[in-house]
XYZ file of C-alpha atoms in Angstrom:
725
model
C -27.244 0.333 21.801
C -26.616 3.152 19.364
C -29.528 5.213 18.036
C -30.738 4.233 14.529
C -29.483 7.515 13.070
C -25.955 6.446 14.011
C -26.129 2.646 13.856
C -27.438 2.494 10.277
C -24.568 4.523 8.732
C -22.040 2.507 10.752
C -23.605 -0.762 9.603
C -23.445 0.388 5.984
C -19.812 1.431 6.428
C -19.103 -2.081 7.711
C -20.465 -3.503 4.449
C -17.907 -1.630 2.318
C -15.081 -3.894 1.139
C -12.365 -1.313 1.849
C -13.671 -0.171 5.250
C -12.155 -2.903 7.438
C -8.890 -2.704 5.488
C -8.711 1.068 5.962
C -9.665 0.835 9.635
C -6.813 -1.599 10.319
C -4.387 0.781 8.613
C -5.782 3.686 10.643
C -5.233 1.803 13.898
C -1.677 0.871 12.901
C -0.689 4.373 11.757
C -2.319 6.107 14.714
C -0.663 3.747 17.191
C 2.713 4.423 15.578
C 2.254 8.192 15.785
C 1.331 7.970 19.476
C 4.379 5.806 20.198
C 6.774 8.139 18.358
C 5.384 11.227 20.119
C 5.519 9.505 23.500
C 9.156 8.560 22.928
C 9.953 11.917 21.262
C 11.431 9.970 18.330
C 9.811 11.332 15.160
C 12.848 10.165 13.145
C 11.484 6.624 13.455
C 8.098 7.613 12.045
C 9.000 7.249 8.349
C 10.472 3.699 8.447
C 7.662 2.525 10.741
C 5.051 3.985 8.383
C 6.740 2.401 5.385
C 6.836 -0.973 7.131
C 3.109 -0.720 7.881
C 2.329 0.100 4.252
C 4.435 -2.785 2.939
C 2.812 -5.210 5.380
C -0.674 -4.028 4.425
C 0.184 -4.502 0.739
C 1.340 -8.065 1.528
C -1.902 -8.979 3.295
C -3.740 -12.012 1.928
C -7.208 -13.284 2.764
C -6.906 -16.461 4.813
C -8.063 -18.174 7.953
C -6.280 -16.520 10.889
C -3.875 -19.458 11.276
C -2.907 -19.273 7.602
C -2.607 -15.521 7.853
C -0.278 -15.910 10.833
C 1.912 -18.325 8.848
C 1.876 -15.949 5.864
C 2.834 -13.078 8.193
C 5.842 -14.990 9.535
C 7.000 -15.760 5.986
C 6.469 -12.119 5.030
C 8.493 -10.841 7.991
C 11.338 -13.214 7.148
C 11.342 -11.977 3.533
C 11.208 -8.368 4.698
C 14.118 -8.884 7.102
C 16.329 -10.524 4.494
C 15.488 -7.918 1.834
C 16.044 -4.948 4.136
C 19.331 -6.284 5.524
C 20.587 -7.082 2.035
C 19.899 -3.503 0.951
C 21.713 -2.166 4.047
C 24.774 -4.332 3.477
C 25.042 -3.718 -0.285
C 23.914 -0.094 -0.362
C 27.407 1.357 -0.852
C 28.556 -1.423 -3.232
C 26.926 -0.533 -6.586
C 28.113 -3.612 -8.484
C 26.927 -6.136 -5.916
C 23.812 -4.049 -5.284
C 22.849 -4.167 -8.986
C 23.415 -7.936 -9.050
C 21.296 -8.441 -5.928
C 18.592 -6.140 -7.270
C 18.387 -8.080 -10.538
C 18.361 -11.471 -8.810
C 15.737 -10.447 -6.262
C 13.461 -8.802 -8.829
C 13.509 -11.732 -11.233
C 13.092 -14.433 -8.568
C 10.385 -12.558 -6.661
C 8.401 -11.892 -9.841
C 8.673 -15.529 -10.900
C 7.182 -16.531 -7.536
C 3.959 -15.049 -8.865
C 3.674 -18.160 -11.048
C 2.898 -20.238 -7.931
C -0.311 -18.486 -6.880
C -1.693 -15.107 -5.884
C -0.568 -15.400 -2.249
C 3.069 -15.853 -3.272
C 2.753 -13.059 -5.841
C 1.408 -10.648 -3.219
C 4.148 -11.390 -0.676
C 6.875 -11.218 -3.338
C 5.631 -7.880 -4.668
C 5.434 -6.402 -1.160
C 8.996 -7.610 -0.451
C 10.297 -5.707 -3.480
C 8.381 -2.627 -2.346
C 9.883 -2.863 1.139
C 13.381 -3.244 -0.318
C 12.949 0.041 -2.188
C 11.450 1.657 0.933
C 14.691 0.678 2.685
C 16.678 2.405 -0.064
C 14.564 5.556 0.333
C 15.047 5.584 4.119
C 18.809 5.039 3.796
C 19.130 7.782 1.199
C 17.272 10.168 3.468
C 19.257 9.215 6.598
C 22.639 8.546 4.976
C 24.793 5.417 5.090
C 24.663 3.882 8.587
C 27.690 3.058 10.675
C 28.512 -0.633 10.982
C 27.001 -0.871 14.448
C 23.832 0.856 13.282
C 23.108 -1.464 10.362
C 20.221 -3.142 12.149
C 18.299 0.037 12.932
C 16.531 0.641 9.608
C 15.603 -3.005 8.949
C 14.431 -3.359 12.534
C 12.118 -0.347 12.298
C 10.708 -1.441 8.952
C 10.076 -4.983 10.191
C 8.618 -3.732 13.492
C 6.169 -1.572 11.543
C 5.283 -4.552 9.346
C 4.896 -6.833 12.382
C 2.683 -4.264 14.152
C 0.254 -4.133 11.235
C 0.491 -7.912 10.786
C -0.472 -8.497 14.425
C -3.506 -6.246 14.003
C -4.429 -8.112 10.830
C -4.206 -11.568 12.456
C -6.258 -10.527 15.495
C -8.812 -8.847 13.238
C -9.064 -11.977 11.122
C -9.659 -14.114 14.214
C -12.367 -11.774 15.502
C -14.164 -11.155 12.192
C -13.317 -14.245 10.170
C -16.692 -14.407 8.409
C -16.919 -10.790 7.248
C -14.665 -11.168 4.166
C -16.725 -14.204 3.129
C -19.956 -12.255 3.425
C -18.485 -9.402 1.404
C -17.284 -11.817 -1.284
C -20.631 -13.626 -1.576
C -22.476 -10.304 -1.554
C -20.315 -9.127 -4.444
C -20.995 -12.397 -6.265
C -24.773 -12.031 -6.040
C -24.494 -8.353 -6.966
C -22.607 -9.266 -10.157
C -25.161 -12.010 -10.870
C -27.897 -9.400 -10.514
C -26.199 -7.213 -13.126
C -25.797 -10.226 -15.416
C -29.514 -11.054 -15.164
C -30.423 -7.423 -15.861
C -28.292 -7.475 -19.032
C -29.756 -10.855 -20.013
C -33.280 -9.478 -19.648
C -32.450 -6.804 -22.240
C -32.158 -9.560 -24.875
C -35.885 -10.256 -24.482
C -36.925 -6.685 -25.223
C -39.470 -7.099 -28.077
C -37.877 -4.761 -30.628
C -37.382 -5.705 -34.275
C -34.267 -3.541 -34.683
C -32.645 -4.703 -31.456
C -28.841 -4.854 -31.659
C -28.507 -8.344 -30.228
C -24.775 -8.587 -30.927
C -23.933 -5.474 -28.919
C -25.979 -6.726 -25.978
C -24.395 -10.169 -26.188
C -20.930 -8.607 -26.072
C -21.932 -6.623 -22.983
C -23.222 -9.878 -21.512
C -19.910 -11.629 -22.278
C -17.974 -8.874 -20.500
C -20.261 -9.040 -17.470
C -19.875 -12.818 -17.464
C -16.160 -12.240 -16.904
C -16.951 -10.230 -13.772
C -19.296 -12.943 -12.513
C -16.633 -15.601 -13.083
C -14.045 -13.503 -11.244
C -16.446 -13.119 -8.296
C -17.182 -16.870 -8.326
C -13.480 -17.701 -8.260
C -12.784 -15.260 -5.441
C -15.663 -16.609 -3.335
C -14.595 -20.202 -3.980
C -11.003 -19.546 -2.888
C -12.145 -17.782 0.293
C -14.483 -20.627 1.237
C -11.899 -23.281 0.411
C -9.205 -21.691 2.570
C -11.567 -21.542 5.554
C -12.962 -25.038 5.055
C -9.533 -26.674 5.268
C -9.549 -28.629 8.505
C -12.849 -27.104 9.713
C -15.519 -28.915 7.663
C -18.726 -29.271 9.612
C -18.936 -25.660 10.773
C -22.549 -24.545 10.445
C -21.733 -21.042 9.243
C -19.192 -22.232 6.701
C -21.600 -24.880 5.395
C -24.185 -22.127 4.960
C -21.758 -20.053 2.898
C -20.798 -23.137 0.894
C -24.459 -23.769 0.062
C -24.855 -20.129 -0.985
C -21.859 -20.526 -3.286
C -23.405 -23.624 -4.907
C -26.694 -21.729 -5.287
C -24.811 -18.934 -7.066
C -23.175 -21.508 -9.366
C -26.566 -22.981 -10.276
C -28.055 -19.526 -10.877
C -25.117 -18.667 -13.109
C -25.550 -21.797 -15.220
C -29.258 -21.127 -15.706
C -28.825 -17.381 -16.219
C -26.239 -17.993 -18.942
C -28.487 -20.465 -20.788
C -29.845 -19.722 -24.259
C -32.671 -21.854 -25.660
C -33.419 -20.315 -29.039
C -32.322 -17.390 -31.246
C -34.041 -14.379 -29.702
C -34.587 -12.650 -33.046
C -36.902 -15.415 -34.258
C -38.835 -15.403 -30.993
C -39.259 -11.625 -31.244
C -40.539 -11.898 -34.799
C -43.042 -14.631 -33.905
C -44.381 -13.156 -30.649
C -43.950 -9.450 -31.343
C -47.629 -8.707 -30.659
C -47.852 -10.872 -27.576
C -46.698 -10.067 -24.050
C -44.789 -13.329 -23.432
C -41.326 -11.886 -24.175
C -42.081 -8.846 -22.049
C -43.060 -11.219 -19.233
C -39.789 -13.140 -19.632
C -37.847 -9.863 -19.671
C -39.609 -8.634 -16.533
C -39.027 -11.927 -14.712
C -35.297 -11.882 -15.470
C -35.081 -8.253 -14.372
C -36.927 -9.020 -11.129
C -34.661 -11.999 -10.489
C -31.689 -9.707 -11.027
C -33.133 -7.322 -8.445
C -33.688 -10.282 -6.133
C -29.982 -11.188 -6.447
C -29.052 -7.633 -5.513
C -31.509 -7.778 -2.592
C -29.876 -11.030 -1.466
C -26.512 -9.266 -1.627
C -27.804 -6.517 0.682
C -29.471 -8.974 3.048
C -26.192 -10.865 3.456
C -24.354 -7.687 4.383
C -27.015 -6.148 6.623
C -28.284 -9.412 8.207
C -31.804 -8.778 6.980
C -34.475 -11.165 5.766
C -34.340 -11.903 2.030
C -37.528 -11.096 0.118
C -38.192 -12.036 -3.498
C -41.993 -11.845 -3.748
C -41.881 -9.628 -6.840
C -39.931 -12.190 -8.851
C -42.362 -14.900 -7.716
C -45.284 -12.848 -9.033
C -43.410 -12.205 -12.281
C -42.988 -15.982 -12.711
C -46.731 -16.494 -12.195
C -47.434 -13.857 -14.854
C -45.083 -15.588 -17.328
C -46.734 -18.950 -16.738
C -50.184 -17.392 -17.238
C -49.016 -15.849 -20.498
C -47.751 -19.245 -21.707
C -51.087 -20.870 -20.839
C -52.872 -18.198 -22.852
C -50.547 -18.828 -25.817
C -51.159 -22.561 -25.646
C -54.941 -22.097 -25.534
C -54.913 -20.115 -28.783
C -53.503 -23.185 -30.588
C -52.095 -21.234 -33.531
C -50.217 -23.498 -35.983
C -47.361 -21.021 -36.601
C -46.552 -21.016 -32.886
C -46.581 -24.760 -32.206
C -42.924 -25.334 -33.108
C -41.789 -22.450 -30.883
C -43.889 -23.119 -27.785
C -41.605 -25.935 -26.515
C -38.698 -23.466 -26.425
C -40.741 -20.947 -24.470
C -41.776 -23.729 -22.101
C -38.141 -24.750 -21.653
C -37.269 -21.103 -20.972
C -40.053 -20.868 -18.383
C -38.936 -24.125 -16.729
C -35.375 -22.845 -16.576
C -36.462 -19.561 -14.985
C -38.764 -21.412 -12.587
C -35.844 -23.544 -11.403
C -33.725 -20.397 -11.109
C -36.492 -18.916 -8.947
C -36.432 -22.017 -6.711
C -32.698 -21.670 -6.259
C -33.180 -18.022 -5.344
C -35.865 -18.994 -2.839
C -33.551 -21.573 -1.248
C -31.014 -18.786 -0.554
C -33.288 -17.462 2.213
C -32.625 -20.672 4.157
C -29.616 -22.424 2.606
C -29.211 -24.697 5.637
C -32.415 -26.496 4.611
C -30.989 -27.300 1.173
C -30.376 -30.976 0.594
C -26.619 -31.570 1.001
C -24.819 -32.476 -2.206
C -23.355 -35.916 -2.577
C -20.121 -34.282 -3.744
C -19.508 -30.883 -2.129
C -15.747 -30.893 -2.684
C -13.979 -27.816 -4.038
C -11.039 -28.054 -6.396
C -7.735 -27.428 -4.635
C -5.462 -25.129 -6.637
C -2.956 -24.437 -3.841
C 0.594 -25.808 -4.177
C 1.524 -28.785 -2.018
C 5.153 -28.828 -0.993
C 8.384 -27.459 -2.409
C 8.272 -29.831 -5.370
C 4.904 -28.495 -6.531
C 6.139 -24.910 -6.162
C 9.282 -25.716 -8.141
C 7.318 -27.401 -10.922
C 4.997 -24.408 -11.282
C 7.946 -22.027 -11.547
C 9.856 -24.258 -13.972
C 6.784 -24.496 -16.210
C 6.886 -20.704 -16.570
C 10.621 -20.408 -17.295
C 10.093 -19.847 -21.004
C 9.818 -16.708 -23.158
C 6.300 -17.853 -24.082
C 5.217 -17.292 -20.489
C 3.701 -13.900 -19.619
C 5.122 -14.217 -16.079
C 8.658 -14.806 -17.406
C 8.433 -11.895 -19.839
C 7.212 -9.590 -17.085
C 9.988 -10.783 -14.755
C 12.665 -9.994 -17.364
C 11.043 -6.674 -18.221
C 10.738 -5.558 -14.594
C 14.322 -6.634 -13.815
C 15.720 -4.592 -16.698
C 13.475 -1.666 -15.750
C 14.760 -1.490 -12.174
C 18.377 -1.952 -13.297
C 17.934 0.870 -15.809
C 16.485 3.056 -13.069
C 19.399 2.213 -10.771
C 21.872 3.014 -13.536
C 20.112 6.316 -14.287
C 20.216 7.148 -10.591
C 24.017 6.799 -10.523
C 24.393 8.586 -13.847
C 22.603 11.821 -12.957
C 22.591 11.619 -9.115
C 19.111 13.105 -8.605
C 17.885 14.150 -5.168
C 15.840 11.354 -3.556
C 16.577 9.279 -6.673
C 15.271 5.964 -5.332
C 11.738 7.192 -5.949
C 12.583 6.400 -9.598
C 12.734 2.692 -8.775
C 9.543 2.818 -6.703
C 7.632 4.522 -9.513
C 8.912 2.013 -12.074
C 7.903 -0.885 -9.809
C 4.337 0.396 -9.441
C 3.914 1.439 -13.078
C 5.481 -1.523 -14.919
C 2.631 -4.011 -15.447
C 2.380 -7.296 -17.385
C 0.363 -5.752 -20.239
C 0.801 -2.568 -22.257
C -2.749 -1.393 -21.584
C -2.407 -1.730 -17.811
C 1.017 -0.039 -17.857
C -0.293 2.891 -19.886
C -3.262 3.281 -17.539
C -1.157 3.159 -14.364
C 1.514 5.411 -15.898
C -0.987 8.147 -16.629
C -2.707 7.852 -13.264
C 0.593 7.706 -11.380
C 1.864 10.934 -12.943
C -1.418 12.828 -12.534
C -1.887 11.506 -9.003
C 1.631 12.574 -8.037
C 1.015 16.090 -9.372
C -2.288 16.332 -7.473
C -0.674 14.997 -4.293
C 2.277 17.390 -4.504
C 0.041 20.411 -5.049
C -2.236 19.342 -2.186
C 0.777 18.655 0.020
C 2.337 22.043 -0.716
C -0.950 23.778 0.104
C -1.649 21.837 3.302
C 1.794 22.049 4.883
C 1.764 25.778 4.058
C -1.687 26.336 5.559
C -1.102 24.089 8.577
C 2.495 24.426 9.794
C 1.723 22.717 13.134
C 3.400 19.310 13.325
C 0.395 17.686 15.012
C -1.947 18.668 12.183
C 0.502 17.514 9.512
C 0.892 14.114 11.164
C -2.895 13.794 11.365
C -3.085 14.605 7.643
C -0.419 11.960 6.966
C -2.440 9.324 8.825
C -5.653 10.199 6.992
C -3.838 10.237 3.654
C -2.357 6.799 4.351
C -5.811 5.457 5.154
C -7.203 7.059 1.991
C -4.531 5.307 -0.078
C -5.748 1.877 0.998
C -9.402 2.865 0.703
C -8.949 4.087 -2.885
C -6.158 2.018 -4.432
C -8.455 -0.726 -5.732
C -10.796 1.551 -7.699
C -9.337 5.080 -7.825
C -5.622 4.690 -8.359
C -5.123 8.365 -9.303
C -6.566 9.545 -5.982
C -4.716 6.773 -4.144
C -1.413 7.996 -5.619
C -2.278 11.558 -4.623
C -2.995 10.356 -1.075
C 0.253 8.429 -0.631
C 2.218 11.383 -2.087
C 0.536 13.693 0.425
C 1.391 11.279 3.254
C 5.052 11.180 2.212
C 5.318 14.988 2.098
C 3.766 15.392 5.543
C 5.970 12.662 7.052
C 9.204 13.975 5.565
C 8.304 17.467 6.743
C 8.518 16.196 10.343
C 12.191 15.291 10.004
C 13.336 17.736 7.361
C 12.120 20.083 4.647
C 9.027 18.683 2.962
C 9.031 21.524 0.434
C 12.427 20.387 -0.805
C 10.945 17.022 -1.728
C 8.313 18.397 -4.148
C 10.378 18.921 -7.293
C 12.608 15.841 -6.824
C 9.518 13.663 -6.301
C 7.917 15.006 -9.485
C 11.118 14.589 -11.522
C 11.722 11.063 -10.220
C 8.135 10.068 -10.939
C 8.364 11.278 -14.531
C 11.697 9.531 -15.037
C 10.593 6.255 -13.436
C 7.327 6.223 -15.373
C 9.174 6.938 -18.613
C 11.609 4.061 -18.042
C 8.742 1.664 -17.286
C 6.829 2.778 -20.372
C 9.835 2.263 -22.643
C 10.514 -1.134 -21.103
C 7.001 -2.370 -21.852
C 7.353 -1.162 -25.439
C 10.843 -2.527 -26.123
C 11.683 -5.453 -23.814
C 9.921 -8.706 -24.758
C 6.730 -6.768 -25.554
C 3.730 -8.894 -24.676
C 1.243 -7.685 -27.278
C -2.013 -9.354 -26.372
C -3.137 -9.621 -29.996
C -0.454 -12.250 -30.575
C -2.121 -14.468 -27.978
C -5.579 -14.397 -29.542
C -5.024 -17.692 -31.352
C -3.860 -19.458 -28.228
C -6.649 -18.121 -25.992
C -9.284 -18.807 -28.641
C -8.044 -22.406 -28.819
C -8.091 -22.698 -25.021
C -11.657 -21.376 -24.937
C -12.862 -23.902 -27.520
C -11.067 -26.778 -25.823
C -12.649 -25.864 -22.471
C -16.079 -25.693 -24.139
C -15.432 -29.119 -25.668
C -14.595 -30.574 -22.236
C -17.756 -28.974 -20.793
C -19.830 -30.458 -23.617
C -18.352 -33.923 -22.988
C -19.183 -33.631 -19.273
C -22.773 -32.597 -20.071
C -23.353 -35.495 -22.486
C -21.936 -37.900 -19.923
C -24.493 -36.583 -17.419
C -27.305 -37.236 -19.896
C -26.045 -40.796 -20.303
C -25.754 -41.579 -16.594
C -28.021 -39.055 -14.873
C -27.490 -35.661 -13.288
C -24.917 -35.392 -10.518
C -23.238 -32.110 -9.665
C -19.943 -33.744 -8.803
C -16.552 -32.034 -8.754
C -15.657 -33.221 -12.259
C -18.744 -31.659 -13.830
C -18.470 -28.423 -11.841
C -14.787 -28.129 -12.713
C -15.487 -28.587 -16.431
C -18.198 -25.928 -16.237
C -15.970 -23.519 -14.314
C -13.038 -24.029 -16.700
C -15.283 -23.221 -19.663
C -16.477 -19.993 -18.042
C -12.945 -19.106 -16.904
C -11.639 -19.500 -20.458
C -14.490 -17.357 -21.788
C -13.732 -14.661 -19.189
C -9.999 -14.757 -20.011
C -10.761 -14.312 -23.713
C -12.952 -11.310 -22.891
C -10.186 -9.804 -20.720
C -7.572 -10.469 -23.411
C -9.619 -8.679 -26.070
C -10.155 -5.773 -23.661
C -6.373 -5.512 -23.296
C -5.916 -5.666 -27.085
C -8.262 -2.691 -27.461
C -5.909 -0.617 -25.267
C -2.802 -1.337 -27.358
C -1.377 0.831 -30.183
C -3.418 0.754 -33.381
C -1.029 -1.504 -35.298
C -1.205 -4.212 -32.618
C -4.973 -4.152 -32.225
C -5.674 -5.016 -35.848
C -7.320 -8.294 -34.775
C -9.513 -6.731 -32.087
C -12.673 -6.588 -34.228
C -12.184 -10.197 -35.360
C -11.527 -11.178 -31.753
C -14.752 -9.491 -30.658
C -16.618 -11.418 -33.350
C -15.048 -14.669 -32.143
C -15.925 -13.799 -28.512
C -19.526 -13.141 -29.523
C -19.891 -16.567 -31.132
C -17.902 -18.472 -28.495
C -19.960 -16.926 -25.692
C -23.183 -17.764 -27.539
C -21.907 -21.345 -27.833
C -21.302 -21.378 -24.091
C -24.877 -20.139 -23.566
C -26.246 -23.056 -25.599
C -24.050 -25.462 -23.637
C -25.312 -23.982 -20.367
C -28.901 -24.525 -21.452
C -28.103 -28.158 -22.237
C -26.467 -28.516 -18.821
C -29.328 -26.765 -17.026
C -31.887 -29.317 -18.242
C -30.093 -32.455 -17.072
C -32.225 -34.974 -15.205
C -31.345 -37.154 -12.242
C -32.330 -40.201 -14.284
C -30.364 -41.337 -17.315
C -31.832 -40.144 -20.619
C -32.863 -42.657 -23.275
C -31.078 -41.538 -26.460
C -30.867 -43.336 -29.778
C -27.752 -43.646 -31.920
C -28.446 -40.392 -33.749
C -27.863 -38.407 -30.546
C -24.541 -40.156 -30.029
C -23.527 -39.515 -33.653
C -24.377 -35.812 -33.417
C -22.654 -35.434 -30.024
C -19.504 -37.124 -31.326
C -19.521 -34.898 -34.433
C -19.799 -31.741 -32.283
C -17.035 -32.873 -29.949
C -14.737 -33.755 -32.853
C -15.441 -30.469 -34.613
C -14.625 -28.455 -31.479
C -11.437 -30.469 -30.989
C -10.284 -30.014 -34.596
C -10.990 -26.293 -34.541
C -9.151 -25.835 -31.219
C -6.135 -27.786 -32.536
C -6.046 -25.783 -35.764
C -6.038 -22.484 -33.844
C -3.457 -23.703 -31.348
C -1.054 -24.933 -34.058
C -1.723 -22.005 -36.419
C -3.067 -24.292 -39.133
C -5.438 -23.008 -41.834
C -9.082 -23.156 -40.757
C -11.656 -24.349 -43.272
C -14.897 -22.413 -42.916
C -16.862 -25.572 -43.761
C -16.957 -28.793 -41.756
C -18.428 -31.615 -43.804
C -18.071 -34.163 -40.997
C -20.043 -31.908 -38.649
C -22.821 -31.383 -41.205
C -23.078 -35.143 -41.710
C -23.249 -35.757 -37.971
C -25.916 -33.115 -37.425
C -28.029 -34.606 -40.217
C -28.617 -37.586 -37.912
C -30.745 -35.321 -35.708
C -33.479 -35.283 -38.371
C -34.572 -38.799 -37.385
C -37.548 -39.427 -35.097
C -36.723 -39.150 -31.378
C -36.918 -42.197 -29.150
C -39.754 -42.416 -26.566
C -38.869 -40.574 -23.359
C -36.151 -38.490 -24.973
C -36.175 -34.867 -23.738
C -37.532 -32.669 -26.571
C -34.916 -30.023 -25.806
C -31.942 -32.337 -26.325
C -32.013 -32.572 -30.125
C -32.819 -28.891 -30.511
C -29.937 -27.759 -28.292
C -27.526 -30.085 -30.088
C -28.684 -28.610 -33.390
C -28.219 -25.040 -32.062
C -24.734 -25.910 -30.797
C -23.809 -27.452 -34.140
C -25.173 -24.460 -36.067
C -23.205 -22.076 -33.835
C -19.980 -23.825 -34.837
C -20.400 -22.562 -38.415
C -20.008 -18.807 -37.669
C -17.408 -19.733 -35.060
C -15.294 -21.438 -37.744
C -15.707 -18.402 -40.005
C -14.485 -16.071 -37.240
C -11.545 -18.416 -36.558
C -10.670 -18.485 -40.269
C -10.687 -14.667 -40.406
C -8.453 -14.571 -37.346
C -6.022 -16.945 -39.051
C -6.116 -14.992 -42.326
C -5.568 -11.683 -40.525
C -2.349 -12.910 -38.920
C -1.089 -14.373 -42.192
C -1.667 -11.103 -44.030
C 0.175 -9.224 -41.290
C 3.136 -11.578 -41.548
C 2.975 -12.596 -37.887
């Protein structure tokens, strides 16, 4: 056993998401260097390294059997792409045709799912790596055509073999990392939610709600990632104790999310009423402690430690004691508000129970319906249908495919026009920089250029200071590892690392110094072409999609509302249909938040609707909070409701449907909804015996929230009309 001073840092390294990825790359690169030195064949180092990088970029998270199948598909794609480049390299006309066909078809494969998109993107990268290797080595003789593709594919297969074995040995680690991230994001969400209960009269609630909406997008992304990981491992292996444990933890996270995103009453009115009492402070402290408990659960999952949440338990006891004290005072002005505080306390108490169950998820009562929705394609027909659905200029995937195809063709044409040294780096830069949205392209363009400059300066300094080949190869290996460790979060440094690796590798078989200026020139040219393409070729300005995404968000909320009301009619059951409706509503909300974030990065003229979009996001997310509260208080028994509840529920559903249709079809939006007002008036009748007191109030809050939502939608419609869009 290792001493604690050494074992603890190693254990914490193991909990980093990029550590295992980087370690696999280190093993692959180091093994390649040893082989090339042993065989005294450093000329093979560059194509082998490039094959390893392409294979690592094509890696998808799967069960080891699925990863093996994905690896075989990847190697076949790599072989075909590399051979095609070899055979067409000295035939510019056919090469341009093949480049256009491959780029468009590979990009359109991204419409199937993320696995296909990853493999297709890596195949394009490997094709350009083949061009770079051929340009450096010169056109091969006919009998030597197989050499470059073979080396590239061998490098890819070497990393792929390491990846498959690693996946078989440590199949649960990615799941633990994903669930840990999920609970960490939930902890941040609860901390932001607690800020809404801060008893301040001048509290900027809207700003905090917008921050909450953005964090909700991160939680939803983490939920989706965890769900996909669990689903892929559950296929054909249901009944595994460990997997069932992770599945229960995922369901616990879903329940926590629904309760954490619930809103029971306008916080401003609660602050005004209980400003001089500690009840809101107690609620704030409990939410904050539950957020810390989620982060502690995240750490316990990674470090295999016991999960403790005693502080949140004590905070719940303090909140309950504060509510008892409020009730004992029996003040008339508080009587109408106490039921909402009680509902809040009940919601947080149930959240606390779900947190407590995470310490021993195996003891949780199994769900009657524990199925997960299958989004993977089934068969060639399903794949074809998904691609055909996206073959329209309205599709973001299609627009990006056309844009990227033209970009690479323009780069290839520029290469033959000016004949730059190492000119195929132009295509590689354009491929990495050209992104589906303007904001992402601008961000990657800037970071790619700055990272290249940093990498070239560092490379010049290091190969000058350390002329020994052994040291330069070691630097190349470390730089390659750094690229994969940093590319997810620090793209500028990742670009600098891969540039440094390239300089050190090329210096082993030629003059690395001679690559510095061509690499800089090609990077600037490739980035410029990509930037112009995003501006001029089927520009996908995100502001133009606000109407469509707003309509999708409202329609998903309507479906969620219908599912909730159905549960009140027939009793609570967390079946797949209900969970799917809930997840779709949160996914749509997260996509709207992401879309508005992209709009804010676009040129000023195209972000004219950003402020209106933010206003719409604020109200739509608040609506989702009210819906979540209604869903959180379902009961296993059917709820006795009179006709007034049905009338109000039907009015809300119809209003959401009409508003979504108006936004989708670009019809004028009336800020008033007489039918909704009439339906909500039915809630003024006396409730039936046994009816949950929260039901009518939440329906009224949902209905009231539709008024400002319609106003924001009307402003969005008017803004586009005035702009002539």
